[in-house]
PDB file of C-alpha atoms in Angstrom:
ATOM      1  CA  UNK E  11      -5.189 -37.152 124.458  1.00 44.00           C
ATOM      2  CA  UNK E  12      -6.493 -36.050 120.988  1.00 50.00           C
ATOM      3  CA  UNK E  13      -6.960 -39.721 120.049  1.00 48.00           C
ATOM      4  CA  UNK E  14      -8.991 -40.413 123.198  1.00 47.00           C
ATOM      5  CA  UNK E  15     -11.114 -37.312 122.642  1.00 44.00           C
ATOM      6  CA  UNK E  16     -11.853 -38.486 119.111  1.00 46.00           C
ATOM      7  CA  UNK E  17     -12.802 -41.935 120.262  1.00 47.00           C
ATOM      8  CA  UNK E  18     -15.115 -40.461 122.859  1.00 42.00           C
ATOM      9  CA  UNK E  19     -16.753 -38.303 120.236  1.00 44.00           C
ATOM     10  CA  UNK E  20     -17.252 -41.353 118.066  1.00 45.00           C
ATOM     11  CA  UNK E  21     -18.920 -43.255 120.904  1.00 42.00           C
ATOM     12  CA  UNK E  22     -21.193 -40.408 121.799  1.00 42.00           C
ATOM     13  CA  UNK E  23     -22.322 -39.666 118.275  1.00 54.00           C
ATOM     14  CA  UNK E  24     -25.493 -41.500 117.193  1.00 68.00           C
ATOM     15  CA  UNK E  25     -25.527 -41.919 113.405  1.00 84.00           C
ATOM     16  CA  UNK E  26     -28.549 -42.666 111.275  1.00 91.00           C
ATOM     17  CA  UNK E  27     -28.737 -44.265 107.833  1.00 92.00           C
ATOM     18  CA  UNK E  28     -29.945 -40.865 106.428  1.00 94.00           C
ATOM     19  CA  UNK E  29     -26.870 -39.042 107.798  1.00 94.00           C
ATOM     20  CA  UNK E  30     -24.568 -41.690 106.298  1.00 95.00           C
ATOM     21  CA  UNK E  31     -26.252 -41.497 102.883  1.00 96.00           C
ATOM     22  CA  UNK E  32     -26.291 -37.609 102.924  1.00 96.00           C
ATOM     23  CA  UNK E  33     -22.537 -37.686 103.643  1.00 96.00           C
ATOM     24  CA  UNK E  34     -21.914 -40.158 100.819  1.00 96.00           C
ATOM     25  CA  UNK E  35     -23.834 -37.949  98.382  1.00 97.00           C
ATOM     26  CA  UNK E  36     -21.837 -34.934  99.472  1.00 96.00           C
ATOM     27  CA  UNK E  37     -18.547 -36.815  98.803  1.00 96.00           C
ATOM     28  CA  UNK E  38     -19.828 -37.996  95.429  1.00 96.00           C
ATOM     29  CA  UNK E  39     -20.885 -34.490  94.425  1.00 95.00           C
ATOM     30  CA  UNK E  40     -17.552 -33.135  95.483  1.00 93.00           C
ATOM     31  CA  UNK E  41     -15.219 -35.543  93.684  1.00 91.00           C
ATOM     32  CA  UNK E  42     -17.110 -38.432  92.010  1.00 91.00           C
ATOM     33  CA  UNK E  43     -17.013 -42.096  92.931  1.00 92.00           C
ATOM     34  CA  UNK E  44     -13.253 -42.062  93.518  1.00 92.00           C
ATOM     35  CA  UNK E  45     -13.690 -39.944  96.642  1.00 93.00           C
ATOM     36  CA  UNK E  46     -16.267 -42.312  98.164  1.00 94.00           C
ATOM     37  CA  UNK E  47     -14.084 -44.502 100.402  1.00 92.00           C
ATOM     38  CA  UNK E  48     -14.643 -46.065 103.805  1.00 90.00           C
ATOM     39  CA  UNK E  49     -11.857 -43.973 105.210  1.00 91.00           C
ATOM     40  CA  UNK E  50     -13.364 -40.731 103.828  1.00 94.00           C
ATOM     41  CA  UNK E  51     -16.717 -41.632 105.300  1.00 93.00           C
ATOM     42  CA  UNK E  52     -15.348 -42.425 108.714  1.00 92.00           C
ATOM     43  CA  UNK E  53     -13.354 -39.195 108.785  1.00 93.00           C
ATOM     44  CA  UNK E  54     -16.345 -37.126 107.791  1.00 92.00           C
ATOM     45  CA  UNK E  55     -18.619 -38.802 110.256  1.00 92.00           C
ATOM     46  CA  UNK E  56     -16.106 -39.307 113.063  1.00 90.00           C
ATOM     47  CA  UNK E  57     -17.172 -42.912 113.388  1.00 88.00           C
ATOM     48  CA  UNK E  58     -15.841 -46.431 112.693  1.00 88.00           C
ATOM     49  CA  UNK E  59     -16.419 -48.474 109.614  1.00 88.00           C
ATOM     50  CA  UNK E  60     -18.707 -50.783 111.544  1.00 90.00           C
ATOM     51  CA  UNK E  61     -21.364 -48.147 111.843  1.00 89.00           C
ATOM     52  CA  UNK E  62     -21.442 -47.653 108.060  1.00 90.00           C
ATOM     53  CA  UNK E  63     -21.643 -51.398 107.346  1.00 90.00           C
ATOM     54  CA  UNK E  64     -24.344 -51.777 109.993  1.00 90.00           C
ATOM     55  CA  UNK E  65     -26.640 -49.044 108.672  1.00 92.00           C
ATOM     56  CA  UNK E  66     -25.963 -49.282 104.880  1.00 92.00           C
ATOM     57  CA  UNK E  67     -23.659 -52.075 103.948  1.00 90.00           C
ATOM     58  CA  UNK E  68     -20.558 -52.103 101.724  1.00 92.00           C
ATOM     59  CA  UNK E  69     -19.489 -49.459  99.273  1.00 92.00           C
ATOM     60  CA  UNK E  70     -21.653 -50.754  96.379  1.00 92.00           C
ATOM     61  CA  UNK E  71     -24.695 -50.764  98.644  1.00 93.00           C
ATOM     62  CA  UNK E  72     -23.830 -47.254  99.744  1.00 94.00           C
ATOM     63  CA  UNK E  73     -23.743 -46.166  96.066  1.00 95.00           C
ATOM     64  CA  UNK E  74     -27.036 -47.852  95.369  1.00 95.00           C
ATOM     65  CA  UNK E  75     -28.606 -46.246  98.472  1.00 95.00           C
ATOM     66  CA  UNK E  76     -27.289 -42.781  97.471  1.00 96.00           C
ATOM     67  CA  UNK E  77     -28.753 -43.250  93.941  1.00 96.00           C
ATOM     68  CA  UNK E  78     -32.082 -44.434  95.344  1.00 96.00           C
ATOM     69  CA  UNK E  79     -32.231 -41.357  97.635  1.00 97.00           C
ATOM     70  CA  UNK E  80     -31.680 -38.843  94.889  1.00 97.00           C
ATOM     71  CA  UNK E  81     -33.997 -40.580  92.417  1.00 97.00           C
ATOM     72  CA  UNK E  82     -36.787 -41.006  94.952  1.00 96.00           C
ATOM     73  CA  UNK E  83     -36.700 -37.313  95.661  1.00 97.00           C
ATOM     74  CA  UNK E  84     -36.878 -36.491  91.957  1.00 96.00           C
ATOM     75  CA  UNK E  85     -39.827 -38.892  91.483  1.00 96.00           C
ATOM     76  CA  UNK E  86     -41.793 -37.166  94.293  1.00 96.00           C
ATOM     77  CA  UNK E  87     -41.868 -33.894  92.245  1.00 94.00           C
ATOM     78  CA  UNK E  88     -45.357 -32.704  91.447  1.00 92.00           C
ATOM     79  CA  UNK E  89     -46.354 -30.041  88.927  1.00 91.00           C
ATOM     80  CA  UNK E  90     -47.921 -26.788  90.168  1.00 82.00           C
ATOM     81  CA  UNK E  91     -51.663 -26.952  90.483  1.00 73.00           C
ATOM     82  CA  UNK E  92     -54.080 -29.281  92.259  1.00 69.00           C
ATOM     83  CA  UNK E  93     -55.473 -30.991  89.165  1.00 77.00           C
ATOM     84  CA  UNK E  94     -52.481 -31.466  86.858  1.00 85.00           C
ATOM     85  CA  UNK E  95     -52.923 -33.311  83.633  1.00 93.00           C
ATOM     86  CA  UNK E  96     -50.996 -36.576  83.059  1.00 94.00           C
ATOM     87  CA  UNK E  97     -48.738 -34.882  80.505  1.00 94.00           C
ATOM     88  CA  UNK E  98     -47.856 -32.197  83.105  1.00 94.00           C
ATOM     89  CA  UNK E  99     -47.030 -34.916  85.621  1.00 95.00           C
ATOM     90  CA  UNK E 100     -44.694 -36.650  83.143  1.00 95.00           C
ATOM     91  CA  UNK E 101     -42.980 -33.357  82.247  1.00 95.00           C
ATOM     92  CA  UNK E 102     -42.457 -32.466  85.896  1.00 95.00           C
ATOM     93  CA  UNK E 103     -40.912 -35.886  86.736  1.00 95.00           C
ATOM     94  CA  UNK E 104     -38.781 -35.902  83.560  1.00 95.00           C
ATOM     95  CA  UNK E 105     -37.464 -32.463  84.250  1.00 94.00           C
ATOM     96  CA  UNK E 106     -36.757 -33.345  87.930  1.00 96.00           C
ATOM     97  CA  UNK E 107     -34.712 -36.374  86.730  1.00 94.00           C
ATOM     98  CA  UNK E 108     -32.874 -34.128  84.221  1.00 93.00           C
ATOM     99  CA  UNK E 109     -31.979 -31.600  86.921  1.00 93.00           C
ATOM    100  CA  UNK E 110     -30.975 -34.295  89.394  1.00 95.00           C
ATOM    101  CA  UNK E 111     -28.452 -35.793  86.977  1.00 91.00           C
ATOM    102  CA  UNK E 112     -27.212 -32.251  85.985  1.00 89.00           C
ATOM    103  CA  UNK E 113     -26.619 -31.524  89.674  1.00 92.00           C
ATOM    104  CA  UNK E 114     -25.115 -34.938  90.620  1.00 94.00           C
ATOM    105  CA  UNK E 115     -22.629 -35.781  87.815  1.00 88.00           C
ATOM    106  CA  UNK E 116     -22.056 -39.335  89.162  1.00 93.00           C
ATOM    107  CA  UNK E 117     -25.725 -40.139  89.052  1.00 93.00           C
ATOM    108  CA  UNK E 118     -26.130 -41.035  85.335  1.00 90.00           C
ATOM    109  CA  UNK E 119     -23.681 -43.943  85.489  1.00 89.00           C
ATOM    110  CA  UNK E 120     -25.097 -45.334  88.737  1.00 91.00           C
ATOM    111  CA  UNK E 121     -28.670 -44.992  87.540  1.00 91.00           C
ATOM    112  CA  UNK E 122     -27.919 -46.931  84.314  1.00 88.00           C
ATOM    113  CA  UNK E 123     -26.139 -49.623  86.288  1.00 89.00           C
ATOM    114  CA  UNK E 124     -29.036 -49.978  88.731  1.00 90.00           C
ATOM    115  CA  UNK E 125     -31.598 -50.343  85.914  1.00 89.00           C
ATOM    116  CA  UNK E 126     -29.489 -52.945  84.173  1.00 89.00           C
ATOM    117  CA  UNK E 127     -28.350 -54.968  87.279  1.00 91.00           C
ATOM    118  CA  UNK E 128     -31.485 -54.664  89.348  1.00 91.00           C
ATOM    119  CA  UNK E 129     -34.617 -54.348  87.245  1.00 91.00           C
ATOM    120  CA  UNK E 130     -36.751 -55.349  90.278  1.00 94.00           C
ATOM    121  CA  UNK E 131     -35.065 -52.794  92.603  1.00 93.00           C
ATOM    122  CA  UNK E 132     -36.661 -49.667  94.037  1.00 95.00           C
ATOM    123  CA  UNK E 133     -35.052 -47.247  91.456  1.00 95.00           C
ATOM    124  CA  UNK E 134     -36.230 -49.121  88.368  1.00 95.00           C
ATOM    125  CA  UNK E 135     -39.607 -49.941  89.787  1.00 96.00           C
ATOM    126  CA  UNK E 136     -40.042 -46.386  91.100  1.00 97.00           C
ATOM    127  CA  UNK E 137     -39.332 -44.770  87.747  1.00 96.00           C
ATOM    128  CA  UNK E 138     -41.573 -47.187  85.788  1.00 96.00           C
ATOM    129  CA  UNK E 139     -44.439 -46.931  88.344  1.00 97.00           C
ATOM    130  CA  UNK E 140     -44.343 -43.056  88.550  1.00 97.00           C
ATOM    131  CA  UNK E 141     -44.324 -42.654  84.746  1.00 96.00           C
ATOM    132  CA  UNK E 142     -46.414 -45.642  83.900  1.00 96.00           C
ATOM    133  CA  UNK E 143     -49.399 -44.465  85.937  1.00 96.00           C
ATOM    134  CA  UNK E 144     -49.432 -41.262  83.910  1.00 95.00           C
ATOM    135  CA  UNK E 145     -49.046 -43.157  80.577  1.00 95.00           C
ATOM    136  CA  UNK E 146     -52.190 -45.084  81.498  1.00 95.00           C
ATOM    137  CA  UNK E 147     -53.963 -41.878  82.450  1.00 94.00           C
ATOM    138  CA  UNK E 148     -53.178 -40.470  79.025  1.00 93.00           C
ATOM    139  CA  UNK E 149     -55.470 -43.039  77.531  1.00 93.00           C
ATOM    140  CA  UNK E 150     -52.835 -45.485  76.134  1.00 94.00           C
ATOM    141  CA  UNK E 151     -54.318 -48.930  75.843  1.00 94.00           C
ATOM    142  CA  UNK E 152     -53.157 -51.319  78.596  1.00 95.00           C
ATOM    143  CA  UNK E 153     -51.737 -53.707  76.044  1.00 94.00           C
ATOM    144  CA  UNK E 154     -49.278 -50.939  75.080  1.00 94.00           C
ATOM    145  CA  UNK E 155     -48.418 -49.741  78.545  1.00 95.00           C
ATOM    146  CA  UNK E 156     -44.982 -51.439  78.705  1.00 96.00           C
ATOM    147  CA  UNK E 157     -43.902 -50.340  75.248  1.00 95.00           C
ATOM    148  CA  UNK E 158     -45.055 -46.790  75.745  1.00 95.00           C
ATOM    149  CA  UNK E 159     -43.527 -46.357  79.164  1.00 96.00           C
ATOM    150  CA  UNK E 160     -40.271 -48.003  78.133  1.00 95.00           C
ATOM    151  CA  UNK E 161     -39.999 -45.619  75.197  1.00 94.00           C
ATOM    152  CA  UNK E 162     -40.501 -42.669  77.535  1.00 94.00           C
ATOM    153  CA  UNK E 163     -37.967 -43.990  80.116  1.00 93.00           C
ATOM    154  CA  UNK E 164     -35.410 -44.741  77.399  1.00 92.00           C
ATOM    155  CA  UNK E 165     -35.687 -41.201  76.017  1.00 93.00           C
ATOM    156  CA  UNK E 166     -35.379 -39.633  79.458  1.00 92.00           C
ATOM    157  CA  UNK E 167     -32.346 -41.634  80.496  1.00 88.00           C
ATOM    158  CA  UNK E 168     -30.628 -41.287  77.136  1.00 88.00           C
ATOM    159  CA  UNK E 169     -31.155 -37.577  76.944  1.00 87.00           C
ATOM    160  CA  UNK E 170     -30.038 -36.821  80.525  1.00 80.00           C
ATOM    161  CA  UNK E 171     -27.001 -39.041  80.150  1.00 75.00           C
ATOM    162  CA  UNK E 172     -25.727 -36.884  77.246  1.00 72.00           C
ATOM    163  CA  UNK E 173     -25.524 -33.941  79.644  1.00 63.00           C
ATOM    164  CA  UNK E 174     -23.711 -35.866  82.343  1.00 60.00           C
ATOM    165  CA  UNK E 175     -20.089 -36.477  83.192  1.00 52.00           C
ATOM    166  CA  UNK E 176     -19.244 -40.196  82.612  1.00 48.00           C
ATOM    167  CA  UNK E 177     -17.126 -41.814  85.311  1.00 46.00           C
ATOM    168  CA  UNK E 178     -13.906 -43.160  83.942  1.00 48.00           C
ATOM    169  CA  UNK E 179     -14.069 -40.987  80.769  1.00 47.00           C
ATOM    170  CA  UNK E 180     -10.608 -40.809  79.249  1.00 41.00           C
ATOM    171  CA  UNK E 181     -11.411 -38.618  76.191  1.00 43.00           C
ATOM    172  CA  UNK E 182      -9.439 -35.690  77.606  1.00 46.00           C
ATOM    173  CA  UNK E 183     -12.465 -33.413  77.548  1.00 49.00           C
ATOM    174  CA  UNK E 184     -12.585 -31.294  80.631  1.00 52.00           C
ATOM    175  CA  UNK E 185     -15.994 -31.962  82.297  1.00 47.00           C
ATOM    176  CA  UNK E 186     -15.770 -28.545  84.000  1.00 51.00           C
ATOM    177  CA  UNK E 187     -15.027 -26.653  80.804  1.00 55.00           C
ATOM    178  CA  UNK E 188     -17.116 -23.621  80.082  1.00 67.00           C
ATOM    179  CA  UNK E 189     -20.266 -24.632  78.240  1.00 70.00           C
ATOM    180  CA  UNK E 190     -20.136 -21.646  75.889  1.00 78.00           C
ATOM    181  CA  UNK E 191     -16.506 -22.394  74.918  1.00 83.00           C
ATOM    182  CA  UNK E 192     -17.328 -26.044  74.314  1.00 79.00           C
ATOM    183  CA  UNK E 193     -20.213 -25.289  71.896  1.00 81.00           C
ATOM    184  CA  UNK E 194     -18.246 -22.560  70.173  1.00 86.00           C
ATOM    185  CA  UNK E 195     -15.441 -25.064  69.509  1.00 88.00           C
ATOM    186  CA  UNK E 196     -17.962 -27.654  68.343  1.00 87.00           C
ATOM    187  CA  UNK E 197     -19.712 -25.231  66.026  1.00 88.00           C
ATOM    188  CA  UNK E 198     -16.378 -24.226  64.475  1.00 90.00           C
ATOM    189  CA  UNK E 199     -15.536 -27.821  63.829  1.00 92.00           C
ATOM    190  CA  UNK E 200     -18.908 -28.335  62.114  1.00 91.00           C
ATOM    191  CA  UNK E 201     -18.457 -25.240  60.022  1.00 90.00           C
ATOM    192  CA  UNK E 202     -15.095 -26.562  58.861  1.00 92.00           C
ATOM    193  CA  UNK E 203     -16.837 -29.613  57.356  1.00 93.00           C
ATOM    194  CA  UNK E 204     -17.298 -29.655  53.605  1.00 92.00           C
ATOM    195  CA  UNK E 205     -20.577 -27.864  52.976  1.00 91.00           C
ATOM    196  CA  UNK E 206     -21.492 -30.048  49.924  1.00 93.00           C
ATOM    197  CA  UNK E 207     -21.004 -33.305  51.852  1.00 94.00           C
ATOM    198  CA  UNK E 208     -22.636 -32.092  55.093  1.00 94.00           C
ATOM    199  CA  UNK E 209     -25.371 -29.589  54.189  1.00 94.00           C
ATOM    200  CA  UNK E 210     -27.469 -30.492  57.223  1.00 95.00           C
ATOM    201  CA  UNK E 211     -24.657 -29.993  59.647  1.00 94.00           C
ATOM    202  CA  UNK E 212     -23.952 -26.576  58.233  1.00 90.00           C
ATOM    203  CA  UNK E 213     -27.607 -25.627  58.447  1.00 93.00           C
ATOM    204  CA  UNK E 214     -27.895 -26.397  62.150  1.00 91.00           C
ATOM    205  CA  UNK E 215     -24.640 -24.967  63.407  1.00 90.00           C
ATOM    206  CA  UNK E 216     -26.211 -21.819  64.767  1.00 88.00           C
ATOM    207  CA  UNK E 217     -29.091 -23.724  66.464  1.00 87.00           C
ATOM    208  CA  UNK E 218     -26.600 -26.072  68.156  1.00 86.00           C
ATOM    209  CA  UNK E 219     -24.523 -23.227  69.479  1.00 82.00           C
ATOM    210  CA  UNK E 220     -27.421 -21.291  70.905  1.00 84.00           C
ATOM    211  CA  UNK E 221     -29.659 -24.122  72.142  1.00 85.00           C
ATOM    212  CA  UNK E 222     -30.858 -24.533  75.762  1.00 87.00           C
ATOM    213  CA  UNK E 223     -30.391 -28.056  77.125  1.00 87.00           C
ATOM    214  CA  UNK E 224     -33.502 -28.090  79.256  1.00 89.00           C
ATOM    215  CA  UNK E 225     -35.708 -26.657  76.432  1.00 91.00           C
ATOM    216  CA  UNK E 226     -34.223 -29.240  74.067  1.00 91.00           C
ATOM    217  CA  UNK E 227     -35.049 -31.966  76.629  1.00 92.00           C
ATOM    218  CA  UNK E 228     -38.656 -30.800  76.971  1.00 92.00           C
ATOM    219  CA  UNK E 229     -39.064 -30.697  73.221  1.00 94.00           C
ATOM    220  CA  UNK E 230     -38.157 -34.349  73.089  1.00 94.00           C
ATOM    221  CA  UNK E 231     -40.668 -35.156  75.907  1.00 95.00           C
ATOM    222  CA  UNK E 232     -43.354 -33.294  73.856  1.00 94.00           C
ATOM    223  CA  UNK E 233     -42.506 -35.328  70.755  1.00 94.00           C
ATOM    224  CA  UNK E 234     -42.732 -38.630  72.748  1.00 94.00           C
ATOM    225  CA  UNK E 235     -46.083 -37.559  74.357  1.00 93.00           C
ATOM    226  CA  UNK E 236     -47.478 -36.609  71.000  1.00 92.00           C
ATOM    227  CA  UNK E 237     -46.473 -40.093  69.609  1.00 92.00           C
ATOM    228  CA  UNK E 238     -48.157 -41.888  72.501  1.00 89.00           C
ATOM    229  CA  UNK E 239     -51.503 -40.348  71.509  1.00 85.00           C
ATOM    230  CA  UNK E 240     -51.446 -42.496  68.359  1.00 85.00           C
ATOM    231  CA  UNK E 241     -51.419 -45.645  70.524  1.00 81.00           C
ATOM    232  CA  UNK E 242     -54.941 -44.961  71.851  1.00 71.00           C
TER     233      UNK E 242
END
């Protein structure tokens, strides 16, 4: 009887592509890529595997669709104010991407893979188009648009990836470890270095221990934007 009831519930439930992707993102957020299986999806959605394949495709396509959904939402971010300057648009999008990867720890790896494997896909094209339009609006000559936008994209992706959990990491570092404890241990290790051989490392120990990741990220964006002004 319970089996029949479950089958009836499956038949009566109308699933959408959006529901499937939202469930996949929830599973990924909960336990990373290892938790995203067809069985886990069918259990969560009380449906058969055929519905998932019909709406989204196989597991890799589901991962790509989940990545696209999160990134598209981040790219839609707009700064406050009706007439925002191009630099404000870039900062708003960059920070939205930073926050998205901080919230979804699986995203950094999948985003990098999509850009490498599918340079003509919606994620890569979406990022370049959203940022590239603002680079042009900054006054960068068209002949330098690709180099300028690539530099900006490379900084954003590189910086946000440093703050993300890497899937398959076997370093032994606990990704859920307390941030303050982590930087305290790192600062102590730097302080233990020989001061004569590493004077710079000793000088920045306090700054490293007390820094704010988002402020550091925005400082980098400011440096890149300042550099782009010399391309005019």
